[in-house]
Coordinates of C-alpha atoms in Angstrom, one line a residue:
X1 CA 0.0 0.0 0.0
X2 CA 1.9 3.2 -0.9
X3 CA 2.0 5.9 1.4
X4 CA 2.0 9.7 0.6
X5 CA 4.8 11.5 2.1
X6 CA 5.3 15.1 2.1
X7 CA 7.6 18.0 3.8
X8 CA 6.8 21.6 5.3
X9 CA 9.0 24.1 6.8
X10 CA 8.1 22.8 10.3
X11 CA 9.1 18.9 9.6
X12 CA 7.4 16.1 7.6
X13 CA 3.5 15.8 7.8
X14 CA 2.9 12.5 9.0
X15 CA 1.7 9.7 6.4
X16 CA -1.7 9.3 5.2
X17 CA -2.8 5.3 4.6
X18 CA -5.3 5.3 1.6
X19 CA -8.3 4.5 3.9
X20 CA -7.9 7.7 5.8
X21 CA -7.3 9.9 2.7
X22 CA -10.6 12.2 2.1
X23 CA -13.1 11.1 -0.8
X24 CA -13.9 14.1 -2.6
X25 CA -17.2 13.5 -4.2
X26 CA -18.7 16.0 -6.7
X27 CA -22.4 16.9 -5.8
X28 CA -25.5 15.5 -7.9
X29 CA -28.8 16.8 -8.5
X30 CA -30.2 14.1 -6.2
X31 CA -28.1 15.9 -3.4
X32 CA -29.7 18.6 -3.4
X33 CA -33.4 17.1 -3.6
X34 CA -32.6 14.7 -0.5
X35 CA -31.1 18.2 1.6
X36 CA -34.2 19.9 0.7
X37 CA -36.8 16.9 1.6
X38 CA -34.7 16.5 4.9
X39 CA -34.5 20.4 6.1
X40 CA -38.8 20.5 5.4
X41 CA -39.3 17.5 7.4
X42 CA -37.2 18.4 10.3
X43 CA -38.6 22.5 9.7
X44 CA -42.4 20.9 9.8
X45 CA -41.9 18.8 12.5
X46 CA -40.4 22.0 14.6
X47 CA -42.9 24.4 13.3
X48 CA -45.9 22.0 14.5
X49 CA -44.2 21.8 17.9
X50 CA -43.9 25.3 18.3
X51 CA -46.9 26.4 17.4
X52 CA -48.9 23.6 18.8
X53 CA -50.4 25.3 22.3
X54 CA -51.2 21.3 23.3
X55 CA -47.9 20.6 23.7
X56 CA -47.6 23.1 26.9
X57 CA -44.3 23.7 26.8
X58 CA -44.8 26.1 29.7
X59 CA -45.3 23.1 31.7
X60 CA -42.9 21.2 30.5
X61 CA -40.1 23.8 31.0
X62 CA -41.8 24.3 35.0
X63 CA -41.3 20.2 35.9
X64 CA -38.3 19.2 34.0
X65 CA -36.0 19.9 37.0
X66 CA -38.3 19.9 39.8
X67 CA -36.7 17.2 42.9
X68 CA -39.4 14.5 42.3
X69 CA -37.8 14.0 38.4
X70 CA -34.5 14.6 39.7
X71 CA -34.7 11.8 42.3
X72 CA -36.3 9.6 39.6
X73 CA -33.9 10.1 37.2
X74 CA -30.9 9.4 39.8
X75 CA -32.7 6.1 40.7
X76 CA -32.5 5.0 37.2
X77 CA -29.1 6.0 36.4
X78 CA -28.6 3.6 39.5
X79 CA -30.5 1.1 38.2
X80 CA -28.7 1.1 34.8
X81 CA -25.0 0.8 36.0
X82 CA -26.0 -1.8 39.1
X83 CA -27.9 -3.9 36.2
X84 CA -25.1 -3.7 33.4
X85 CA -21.9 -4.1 36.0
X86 CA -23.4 -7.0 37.6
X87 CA -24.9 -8.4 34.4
X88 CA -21.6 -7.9 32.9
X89 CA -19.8 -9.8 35.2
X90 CA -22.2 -12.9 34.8
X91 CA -22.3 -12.6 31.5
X92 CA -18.3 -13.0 31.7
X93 CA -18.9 -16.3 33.5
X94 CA -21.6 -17.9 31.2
X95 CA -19.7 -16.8 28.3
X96 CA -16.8 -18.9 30.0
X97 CA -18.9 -22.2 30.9
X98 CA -20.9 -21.9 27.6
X99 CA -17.2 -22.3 26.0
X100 CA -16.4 -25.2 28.1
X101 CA -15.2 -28.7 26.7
X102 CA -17.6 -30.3 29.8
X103 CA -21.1 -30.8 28.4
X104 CA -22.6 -30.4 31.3
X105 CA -21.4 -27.1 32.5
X106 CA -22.0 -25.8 28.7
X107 CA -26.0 -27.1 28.4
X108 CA -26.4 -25.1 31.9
X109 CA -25.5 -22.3 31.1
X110 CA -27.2 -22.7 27.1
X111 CA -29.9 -23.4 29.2
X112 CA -29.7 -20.2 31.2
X113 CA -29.3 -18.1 28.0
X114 CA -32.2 -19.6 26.2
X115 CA -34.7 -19.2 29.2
X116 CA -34.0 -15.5 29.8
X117 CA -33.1 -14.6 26.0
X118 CA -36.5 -16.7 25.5
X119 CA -39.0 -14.7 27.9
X120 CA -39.9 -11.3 28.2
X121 CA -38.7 -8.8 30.5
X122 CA -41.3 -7.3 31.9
X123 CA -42.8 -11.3 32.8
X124 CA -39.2 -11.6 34.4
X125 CA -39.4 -8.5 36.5
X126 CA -43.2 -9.4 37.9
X127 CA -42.6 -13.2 38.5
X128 CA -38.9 -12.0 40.6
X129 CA -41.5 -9.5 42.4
X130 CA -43.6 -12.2 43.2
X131 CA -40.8 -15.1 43.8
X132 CA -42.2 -15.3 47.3
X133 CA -45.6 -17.1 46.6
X134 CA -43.0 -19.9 45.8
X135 CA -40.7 -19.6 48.2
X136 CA -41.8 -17.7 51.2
X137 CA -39.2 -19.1 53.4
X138 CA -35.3 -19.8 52.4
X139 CA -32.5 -21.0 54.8
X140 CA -28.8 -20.4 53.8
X141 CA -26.7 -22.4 55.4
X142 CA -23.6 -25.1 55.6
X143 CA -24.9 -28.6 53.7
X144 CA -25.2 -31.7 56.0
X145 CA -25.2 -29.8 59.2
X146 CA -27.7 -28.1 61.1
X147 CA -26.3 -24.7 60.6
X148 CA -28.7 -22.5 58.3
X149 CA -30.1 -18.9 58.8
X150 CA -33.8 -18.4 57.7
X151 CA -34.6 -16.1 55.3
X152 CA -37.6 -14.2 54.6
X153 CA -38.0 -13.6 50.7
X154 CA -41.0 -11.6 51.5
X155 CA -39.3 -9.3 53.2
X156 CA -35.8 -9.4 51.1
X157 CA -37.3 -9.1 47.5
X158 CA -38.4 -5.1 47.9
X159 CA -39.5 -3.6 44.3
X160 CA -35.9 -1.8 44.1
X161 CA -34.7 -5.6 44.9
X162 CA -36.7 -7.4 42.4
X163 CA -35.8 -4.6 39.9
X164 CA -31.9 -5.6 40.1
X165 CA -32.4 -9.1 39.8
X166 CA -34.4 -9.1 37.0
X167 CA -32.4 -6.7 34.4
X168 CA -29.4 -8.1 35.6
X169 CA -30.6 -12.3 34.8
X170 CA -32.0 -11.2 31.6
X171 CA -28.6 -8.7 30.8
X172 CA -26.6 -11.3 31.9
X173 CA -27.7 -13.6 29.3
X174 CA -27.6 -11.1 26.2
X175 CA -24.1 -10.2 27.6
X176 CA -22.6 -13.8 27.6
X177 CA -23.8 -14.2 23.8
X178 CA -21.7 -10.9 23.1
X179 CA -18.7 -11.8 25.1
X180 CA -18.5 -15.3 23.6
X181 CA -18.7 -13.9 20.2
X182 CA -15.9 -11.5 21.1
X183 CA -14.1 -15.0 22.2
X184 CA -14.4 -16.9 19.3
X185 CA -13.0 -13.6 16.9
X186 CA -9.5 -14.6 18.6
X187 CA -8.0 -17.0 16.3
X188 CA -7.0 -20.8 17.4
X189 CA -3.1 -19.6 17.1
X190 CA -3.5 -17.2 20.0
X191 CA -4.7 -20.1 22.2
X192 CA -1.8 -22.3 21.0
X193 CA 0.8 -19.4 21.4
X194 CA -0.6 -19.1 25.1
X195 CA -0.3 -22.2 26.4
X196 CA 2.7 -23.0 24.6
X197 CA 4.1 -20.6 26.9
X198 CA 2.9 -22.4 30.0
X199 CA 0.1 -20.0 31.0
X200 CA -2.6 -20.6 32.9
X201 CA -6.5 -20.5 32.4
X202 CA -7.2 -17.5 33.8
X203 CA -3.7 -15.8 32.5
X204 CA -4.8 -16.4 29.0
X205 CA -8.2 -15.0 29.4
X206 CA -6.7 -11.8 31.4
X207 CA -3.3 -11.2 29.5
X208 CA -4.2 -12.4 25.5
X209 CA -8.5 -13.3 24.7
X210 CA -10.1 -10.4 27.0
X211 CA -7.8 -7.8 25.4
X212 CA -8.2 -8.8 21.6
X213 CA -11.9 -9.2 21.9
X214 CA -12.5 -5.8 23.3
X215 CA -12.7 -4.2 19.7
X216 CA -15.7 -6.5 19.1
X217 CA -17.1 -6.7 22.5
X218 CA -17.4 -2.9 23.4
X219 CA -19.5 -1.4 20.7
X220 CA -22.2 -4.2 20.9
X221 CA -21.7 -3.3 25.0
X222 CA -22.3 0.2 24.5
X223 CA -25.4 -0.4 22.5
X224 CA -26.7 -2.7 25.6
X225 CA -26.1 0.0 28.1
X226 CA -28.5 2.0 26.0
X227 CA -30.9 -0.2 25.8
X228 CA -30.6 -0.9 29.6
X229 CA -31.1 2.6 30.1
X230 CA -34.5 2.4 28.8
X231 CA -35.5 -0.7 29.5
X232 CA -35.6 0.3 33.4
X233 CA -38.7 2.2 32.6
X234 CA -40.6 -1.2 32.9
X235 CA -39.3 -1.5 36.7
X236 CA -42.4 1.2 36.9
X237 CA -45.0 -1.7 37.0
X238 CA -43.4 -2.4 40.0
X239 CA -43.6 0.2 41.8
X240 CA -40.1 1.7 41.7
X241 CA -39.4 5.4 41.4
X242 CA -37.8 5.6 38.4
X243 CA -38.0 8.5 35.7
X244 CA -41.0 7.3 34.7
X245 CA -42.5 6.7 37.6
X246 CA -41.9 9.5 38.9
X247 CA -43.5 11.4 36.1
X248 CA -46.6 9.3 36.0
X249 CA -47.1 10.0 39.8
X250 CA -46.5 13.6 39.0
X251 CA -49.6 13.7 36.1
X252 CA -51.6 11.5 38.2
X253 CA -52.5 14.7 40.3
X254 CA -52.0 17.3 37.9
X255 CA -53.9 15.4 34.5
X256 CA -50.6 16.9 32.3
X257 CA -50.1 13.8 31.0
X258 CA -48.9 15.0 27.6
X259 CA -46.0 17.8 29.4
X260 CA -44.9 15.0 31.8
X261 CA -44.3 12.5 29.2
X262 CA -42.4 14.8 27.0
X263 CA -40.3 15.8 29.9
X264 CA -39.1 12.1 30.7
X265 CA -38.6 11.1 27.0
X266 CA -36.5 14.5 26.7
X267 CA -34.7 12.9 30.2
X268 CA -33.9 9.9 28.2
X269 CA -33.3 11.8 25.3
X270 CA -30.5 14.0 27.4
X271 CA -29.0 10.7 29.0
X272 CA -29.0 8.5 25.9
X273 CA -26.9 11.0 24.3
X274 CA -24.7 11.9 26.8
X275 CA -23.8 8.1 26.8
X276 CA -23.1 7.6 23.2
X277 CA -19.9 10.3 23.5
X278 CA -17.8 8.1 25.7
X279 CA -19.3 4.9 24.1
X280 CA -17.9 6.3 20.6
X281 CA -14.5 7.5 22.7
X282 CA -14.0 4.1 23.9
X283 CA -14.4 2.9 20.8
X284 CA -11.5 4.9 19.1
X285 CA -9.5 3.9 21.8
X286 CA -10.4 0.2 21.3
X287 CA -9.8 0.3 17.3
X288 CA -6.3 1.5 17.4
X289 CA -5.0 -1.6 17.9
X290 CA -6.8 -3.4 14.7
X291 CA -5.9 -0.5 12.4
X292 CA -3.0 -1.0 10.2
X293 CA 0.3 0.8 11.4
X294 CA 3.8 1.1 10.6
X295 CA 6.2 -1.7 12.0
X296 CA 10.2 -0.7 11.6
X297 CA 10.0 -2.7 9.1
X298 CA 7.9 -0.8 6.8
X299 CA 11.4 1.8 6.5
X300 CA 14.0 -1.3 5.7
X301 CA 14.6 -2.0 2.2
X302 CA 13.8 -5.8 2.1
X303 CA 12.8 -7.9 -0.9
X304 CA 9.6 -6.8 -1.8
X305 CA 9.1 -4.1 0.4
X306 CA 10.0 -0.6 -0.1
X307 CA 10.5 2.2 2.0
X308 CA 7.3 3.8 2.5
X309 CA 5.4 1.4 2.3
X310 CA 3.3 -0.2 5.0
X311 CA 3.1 -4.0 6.4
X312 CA -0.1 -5.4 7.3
X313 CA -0.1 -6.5 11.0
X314 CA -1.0 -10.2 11.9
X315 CA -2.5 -11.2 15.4
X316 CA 0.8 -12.0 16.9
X317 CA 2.5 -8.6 16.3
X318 CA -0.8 -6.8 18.3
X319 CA 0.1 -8.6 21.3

């Protein structure tokens, strides 16, 4: 792949690969028409919103940062990073044991991942809510002795409680499917190379797969903590004082329905996008290391390659 290289007064500008050269691209008709079609759409849409006295944005503007929304919104920025942290991490274990050689520790956890991939969330969240018409009464305690503590589920599994349990179950399993396709991206070679020099389970996994699946993993990740984020709207049903919630508690007294719900989808709105900057950071921080660079060899004059002129990474040289 040849490489551009050029000189100014201050030092050489540094090379351009050809994938990061910009395509200049001469302007059709078509263009045009798709500008204009856009800018009337988005133009109507605003000028109905404006002028559209239903919409009481008086109202909206009066409850959008009054403590009750404030306090719901905080519980369900809770609710999202408890849910995708803990979902994460045993999404990290059933990815492992769904990769496993011993049959039965891979069906259980292909079990696990069909039954909450399989039923709906907001069936998850009401059955965890009422887990205790099963089982009213648990005791934890040390098998084949008589030392157990009693446990009242009744008691334990709050609204808040069942909320947790059931985004992070049903995360957990969406998570494992994205981690284990991040897994099977790294190449059999890398395994080999690995354990050819001695190291153990948990070294590979730390030290050579987590770090070359991240490129795949994260994106896909990001997009689930999105989804999370709006998902914990359903913990409503419950009872929890969430965003919405809090809103609906809010129009309950006043009949605004219309301002209250604009002022929580603007909420999610505000928090979805405020998410996607460090999502797309992490991203470019992620890629680097599956981009082509120069190696030292790129500037030796070996048969076949030319100064100048870049060589294509492999696996091995990314480690």
């Amino acid at each position: 792949m040849d490489v551009i290289e050029t000189t100014t007064r201050s030092g050489p500008v540094p090379q351009l690969r050809a994938e990061e050269k910009k395509r200049i691209t001469p302007k059709r008709p078509r263009d045009y028409v798709a500008w204009a079609v856009a800018i009337a759409i988005v133009g109507g849409l605003v000028w109905t919103a404006v002028t559209n006295e239903h919409y009481r944005w008086p109202v909206v503007f009066s409850y959008f940062t009054t403590q009750t929304i404030l306090d719901g919104l905080l519980v369900t920025l809770l609710l999202t990073a408890a849910s995708m942290g803990l979902g994460t991490l045993l999404g990290l274990v059933l990815a492992v044991m769904r990769m496993s050689h011993q049959r039965p520790v891979s069906g259980l956890a292909q079990l696990y991942i069909t039954f909450f991939r399989g039923t709906p969330v907001l069936v998850q969240l009401v059955f965890w809510f009422n887990i205790a018409a099963l089982y009213p009464n648990l005791s934890i305690g040390v098998p084949f002795t008589d030392i157990s503590t009693p446990v009242n589920v009744n008691a334990i599994m709050t609204p808040m409680t069942a909320a947790i349990v059931g985004l992070t179950l049903n995360q957990a399993a969406y998570m494992s499917e994205i981690i284990r396709g991040g897994f099977a991206s790294v190449s059999r070679g890398q395994h080999e190379a690995a354990e050819s020099l001695g190291m153990s389970g948990f070294t590979k996994l730390r030290h050579v797969i987590i770090p070359q699946t991240m490129p795949a993993i994260i994106p896909a990740t990001g997009n689930q903590v999105i989804g999370m984020l709006k998902e914990t709207s359903l913990v409503s049903v419950l009872g929890v004082a969430d965003l919405l919630q809090s809103a609906q508690a809010i129009y309950a007294r006043t009949y605004q329905t219309i301002p209250l719900l604009i002022v929580a989808s603007l909420w999610y709105l505000i928090m979805t996008l405020a998410l996607s900057v460090p999502q797309s950071m992490i991203e470019r921080r992620f890629s680097r290391s599956t981009r082509a660079r120069l190696t030292p060899a790129a500037t030796s004059a070996e048969p076949g390659t030319g100064a100048g002129q870049l060589v294509p990474p492999t696996r091995e040289s990314l480690l």
